């Protein structure tokens, strides 16, 4: 049974006002006890309790900076919770920041290997999939070229093709539906639909309310790091849309 | 801990493919490329040999060359591991941001790359030694296997620590280069420990790098097993650094992502 349990999860980022510290600065500061580069706290998630069970399709909405992507990364195990507990059972596959993380000097084929292995493939399993990935990306001859020379659109195509070539139990998706040109977007939507049909549990983040309504049954509205509303997708979308078009007066 | 190593082993295809790529980029897919990347220690050896024979009138240039090259390649392994290790988490940043794989694989990638390069350099050293002195006691070469294992563990831990230090203090590589600069002269790499005057003896006795150099130099150059003191200090230092690395990984590993 794939399931996700977040129990009173808090996540606080500690950000330095002036970027990274150097050892020199650290030592000087310790000696003179005067902080020129204070640490600022950002509470990205506050007291989030969430249970997602097998078979659920969850869509997360909210304004920019509400903690949507953060919660997804926390679910994926990339961010540790500052407080509270996270229990995730099932093999996770995540689709976010997919356009990053290429080895620029390696060819497209080689990058399929790196990404595939990171996702848990082995040389024997990837052998069966590599042609499929290449075909889906439609990059053809370009795959022999170093990724350095790819356009942004080509990178996204390749990334999407690799990332969606697996059959995950838990699928975490962040804004990847708007990839590539029109024709590829159509294909990508098809592929997402297939994956979603196979995955046992899905959590996705998007600003595209129409596609969320297509894919998801349960909606979660995040607001300033908290869950503002949790319920049927249509209801949550309606409430969210209403609040955006008629902002309450105290919102400023 | 076993579980952690198992997790590292589970993603072996990932880091192995990265190491393979690193080496291929380094050697540019050619035999000449391999020679090219070994040029640095060889050229340094030639220069030192010339200087020492012409200026100082050193007699036995062949064995000095072998001593120097063996020491230099080992030294380059250690500095390489530390300096490249500084960047290990930045180089893997986009993977870290996407997938919660065990962090130790990123320094592992560095140390494997350096190790393979080091092995190639050792082949050159062996050829040189055999050329100068003829095939000696080949059995003592077996001693290199445990020596290299210790160096590998040492290098892995160092790379991990360097990586964490750099993520937290971005001027680490800079400071490290200075430190290595000093250490290079304080370590018998280009000179033999015996030539130092008596008052400088502690520099050698408490030098943390020397045991590791001797682990490699003694079996190759002197055809014997390194002394118990050498092996013991190297193993002890490695254990200390490895435990520190494990502790740092445990304490800071989870929160690394926030500092990248």
JSON list of N, CA, C and O in Angstrom, two decimals, chain B residues 66-85:
[
{"chain": "B", "resi": 66, "resn": "UNK", "atom": "N", "xyz": [62.62, 8.11, -9.57]},
{"chain": "B", "resi": 66, "resn": "UNK", "atom": "CA", "xyz": [61.55, 7.19, -9.19]},
{"chain": "B", "resi": 66, "resn": "UNK", "atom": "C", "xyz": [60.95, 7.60, -7.86]},
{"chain": "B", "resi": 66, "resn": "UNK", "atom": "O", "xyz": [59.72, 7.60, -7.68]},
{"chain": "B", "resi": 67, "resn": "UNK", "atom": "N", "xyz": [61.82, 7.98, -6.91]},
{"chain": "B", "resi": 67, "resn": "UNK", "atom": "CA", "xyz": [61.36, 8.42, -5.59]},
{"chain": "B", "resi": 67, "resn": "UNK", "atom": "C", "xyz": [60.44, 9.62, -5.73]},
{"chain": "B", "resi": 67, "resn": "UNK", "atom": "O", "xyz": [59.35, 9.68, -5.16]},
{"chain": "B", "resi": 68, "resn": "UNK", "atom": "N", "xyz": [60.88, 10.55, -6.55]},
{"chain": "B", "resi": 68, "resn": "UNK", "atom": "CA", "xyz": [60.14, 11.79, -6.73]},
{"chain": "B", "resi": 68, "resn": "UNK", "atom": "C", "xyz": [58.79, 11.55, -7.40]},
{"chain": "B", "resi": 68, "resn": "UNK", "atom": "O", "xyz": [57.75, 12.04, -6.95]},
{"chain": "B", "resi": 69, "resn": "UNK", "atom": "N", "xyz": [58.81, 10.75, -8.44]},
{"chain": "B", "resi": 69, "resn": "UNK", "atom": "CA", "xyz": [57.57, 10.51, -9.19]},
{"chain": "B", "resi": 69, "resn": "UNK", "atom": "C", "xyz": [56.56, 9.76, -8.34]},
{"chain": "B", "resi": 69, "resn": "UNK", "atom": "O", "xyz": [55.36, 10.08, -8.35]},
{"chain": "B", "resi": 70, "resn": "UNK", "atom": "N", "xyz": [57.05, 8.76, -7.57]},
{"chain": "B", "resi": 70, "resn": "UNK", "atom": "CA", "xyz": [56.13, 8.02, -6.71]},
{"chain": "B", "resi": 70, "resn": "UNK", "atom": "C", "xyz": [55.52, 8.95, -5.68]},
{"chain": "B", "resi": 70, "resn": "UNK", "atom": "O", "xyz": [54.30, 8.96, -5.45]},
{"chain": "B", "resi": 71, "resn": "UNK", "atom": "N", "xyz": [56.37, 9.79, -5.06]},
{"chain": "B", "resi": 71, "resn": "UNK", "atom": "CA", "xyz": [55.87, 10.72, -4.05]},
{"chain": "B", "resi": 71, "resn": "UNK", "atom": "C", "xyz": [54.92, 11.74, -4.65]},
{"chain": "B", "resi": 71, "resn": "UNK", "atom": "O", "xyz": [53.86, 12.01, -4.10]},
{"chain": "B", "resi": 72, "resn": "UNK", "atom": "N", "xyz": [55.29, 12.26, -5.81]},
{"chain": "B", "resi": 72, "resn": "UNK", "atom": "CA", "xyz": [54.46, 13.30, -6.44]},
{"chain": "B", "resi": 72, "resn": "UNK", "atom": "C", "xyz": [53.10, 12.78, -6.82]},
{"chain": "B", "resi": 72, "resn": "UNK", "atom": "O", "xyz": [52.10, 13.46, -6.63]},
{"chain": "B", "resi": 73, "resn": "UNK", "atom": "N", "xyz": [53.05, 11.56, -7.36]},
{"chain": "B", "resi": 73, "resn": "UNK", "atom": "CA", "xyz": [51.73, 11.07, -7.80]},
{"chain": "B", "resi": 73, "resn": "UNK", "atom": "C", "xyz": [50.84, 10.82, -6.60]},
{"chain": "B", "resi": 73, "resn": "UNK", "atom": "O", "xyz": [49.63, 11.07, -6.65]},
{"chain": "B", "resi": 74, "resn": "UNK", "atom": "N", "xyz": [51.43, 10.33, -5.51]},
{"chain": "B", "resi": 74, "resn": "UNK", "atom": "CA", "xyz": [50.64, 10.12, -4.30]},
{"chain": "B", "resi": 74, "resn": "UNK", "atom": "C", "xyz": [50.18, 11.47, -3.74]},
{"chain": "B", "resi": 74, "resn": "UNK", "atom": "O", "xyz": [49.03, 11.63, -3.35]},
{"chain": "B", "resi": 75, "resn": "UNK", "atom": "N", "xyz": [51.09, 12.43, -3.74]},
{"chain": "B", "resi": 75, "resn": "UNK", "atom": "CA", "xyz": [50.75, 13.77, -3.29]},
{"chain": "B", "resi": 75, "resn": "UNK", "atom": "C", "xyz": [49.63, 14.37, -4.12]},
{"chain": "B", "resi": 75, "resn": "UNK", "atom": "O", "xyz": [48.70, 14.97, -3.62]},
{"chain": "B", "resi": 76, "resn": "UNK", "atom": "N", "xyz": [49.72, 14.16, -5.43]},
{"chain": "B", "resi": 76, "resn": "UNK", "atom": "CA", "xyz": [48.68, 14.71, -6.30]},
{"chain": "B", "resi": 76, "resn": "UNK", "atom": "C", "xyz": [47.34, 14.04, -6.09]},
{"chain": "B", "resi": 76, "resn": "UNK", "atom": "O", "xyz": [46.29, 14.66, -6.23]},
{"chain": "B", "resi": 77, "resn": "UNK", "atom": "N", "xyz": [47.38, 12.76, -5.73]},
{"chain": "B", "resi": 77, "resn": "UNK", "atom": "CA", "xyz": [46.13, 12.08, -5.40]},
{"chain": "B", "resi": 77, "resn": "UNK", "atom": "C", "xyz": [45.48, 12.76, -4.20]},
{"chain": "B", "resi": 77, "resn": "UNK", "atom": "O", "xyz": [44.30, 13.10, -4.23]},
{"chain": "B", "resi": 78, "resn": "UNK", "atom": "N", "xyz": [46.27, 13.00, -3.16]},
{"chain": "B", "resi": 78, "resn": "UNK", "atom": "CA", "xyz": [45.71, 13.57, -1.93]},
{"chain": "B", "resi": 78, "resn": "UNK", "atom": "C", "xyz": [45.22, 15.00, -2.14]},
{"chain": "B", "resi": 78, "resn": "UNK", "atom": "O", "xyz": [44.12, 15.36, -1.73]},
{"chain": "B", "resi": 79, "resn": "UNK", "atom": "N", "xyz": [46.02, 15.81, -2.82]},
{"chain": "B", "resi": 79, "resn": "UNK", "atom": "CA", "xyz": [45.57, 17.18, -3.06]},
{"chain": "B", "resi": 79, "resn": "UNK", "atom": "C", "xyz": [44.37, 17.20, -4.01]},
{"chain": "B", "resi": 79, "resn": "UNK", "atom": "O", "xyz": [43.44, 17.97, -3.83]},
{"chain": "B", "resi": 80, "resn": "UNK", "atom": "N", "xyz": [44.42, 16.31, -5.00]},
{"chain": "B", "resi": 80, "resn": "UNK", "atom": "CA", "xyz": [43.32, 16.25, -5.96]},
{"chain": "B", "resi": 80, "resn": "UNK", "atom": "C", "xyz": [42.02, 15.90, -5.27]},
{"chain": "B", "resi": 80, "resn": "UNK", "atom": "O", "xyz": [40.98, 16.52, -5.51]},
{"chain": "B", "resi": 81, "resn": "UNK", "atom": "N", "xyz": [42.08, 14.91, -4.40]},
{"chain": "B", "resi": 81, "resn": "UNK", "atom": "CA", "xyz": [40.90, 14.49, -3.68]},
{"chain": "B", "resi": 81, "resn": "UNK", "atom": "C", "xyz": [40.33, 15.64, -2.85]},
{"chain": "B", "resi": 81, "resn": "UNK", "atom": "O", "xyz": [39.14, 15.88, -2.84]},
{"chain": "B", "resi": 82, "resn": "UNK", "atom": "N", "xyz": [41.21, 16.37, -2.19]},
{"chain": "B", "resi": 82, "resn": "UNK", "atom": "CA", "xyz": [40.74, 17.48, -1.34]},
{"chain": "B", "resi": 82, "resn": "UNK", "atom": "C", "xyz": [40.20, 18.63, -2.19]},
{"chain": "B", "resi": 82, "resn": "UNK", "atom": "O", "xyz": [39.11, 19.14, -1.93]},
{"chain": "B", "resi": 83, "resn": "UNK", "atom": "N", "xyz": [40.96, 19.03, -3.20]},
{"chain": "B", "resi": 83, "resn": "UNK", "atom": "CA", "xyz": [40.55, 20.22, -3.94]},
{"chain": "B", "resi": 83, "resn": "UNK", "atom": "C", "xyz": [39.35, 19.95, -4.83]},
{"chain": "B", "resi": 83, "resn": "UNK", "atom": "O", "xyz": [38.44, 20.76, -4.92]},
{"chain": "B", "resi": 84, "resn": "UNK", "atom": "N", "xyz": [39.33, 18.78, -5.48]},
{"chain": "B", "resi": 84, "resn": "UNK", "atom": "CA", "xyz": [38.14, 18.46, -6.28]},
{"chain": "B", "resi": 84, "resn": "UNK", "atom": "C", "xyz": [36.98, 18.12, -5.37]},
{"chain": "B", "resi": 84, "resn": "UNK", "atom": "O", "xyz": [35.81, 18.36, -5.69]},
{"chain": "B", "resi": 85, "resn": "UNK", "atom": "N", "xyz": [37.30, 17.53, -4.21]},
{"chain": "B", "resi": 85, "resn": "UNK", "atom": "CA", "xyz": [36.27, 17.19, -3.23]},
{"chain": "B", "resi": 85, "resn": "UNK", "atom": "C", "xyz": [35.50, 18.42, -2.77]},
{"chain": "B", "resi": 85, "resn": "UNK", "atom": "O", "xyz": [34.31, 18.34, -2.47]}
]
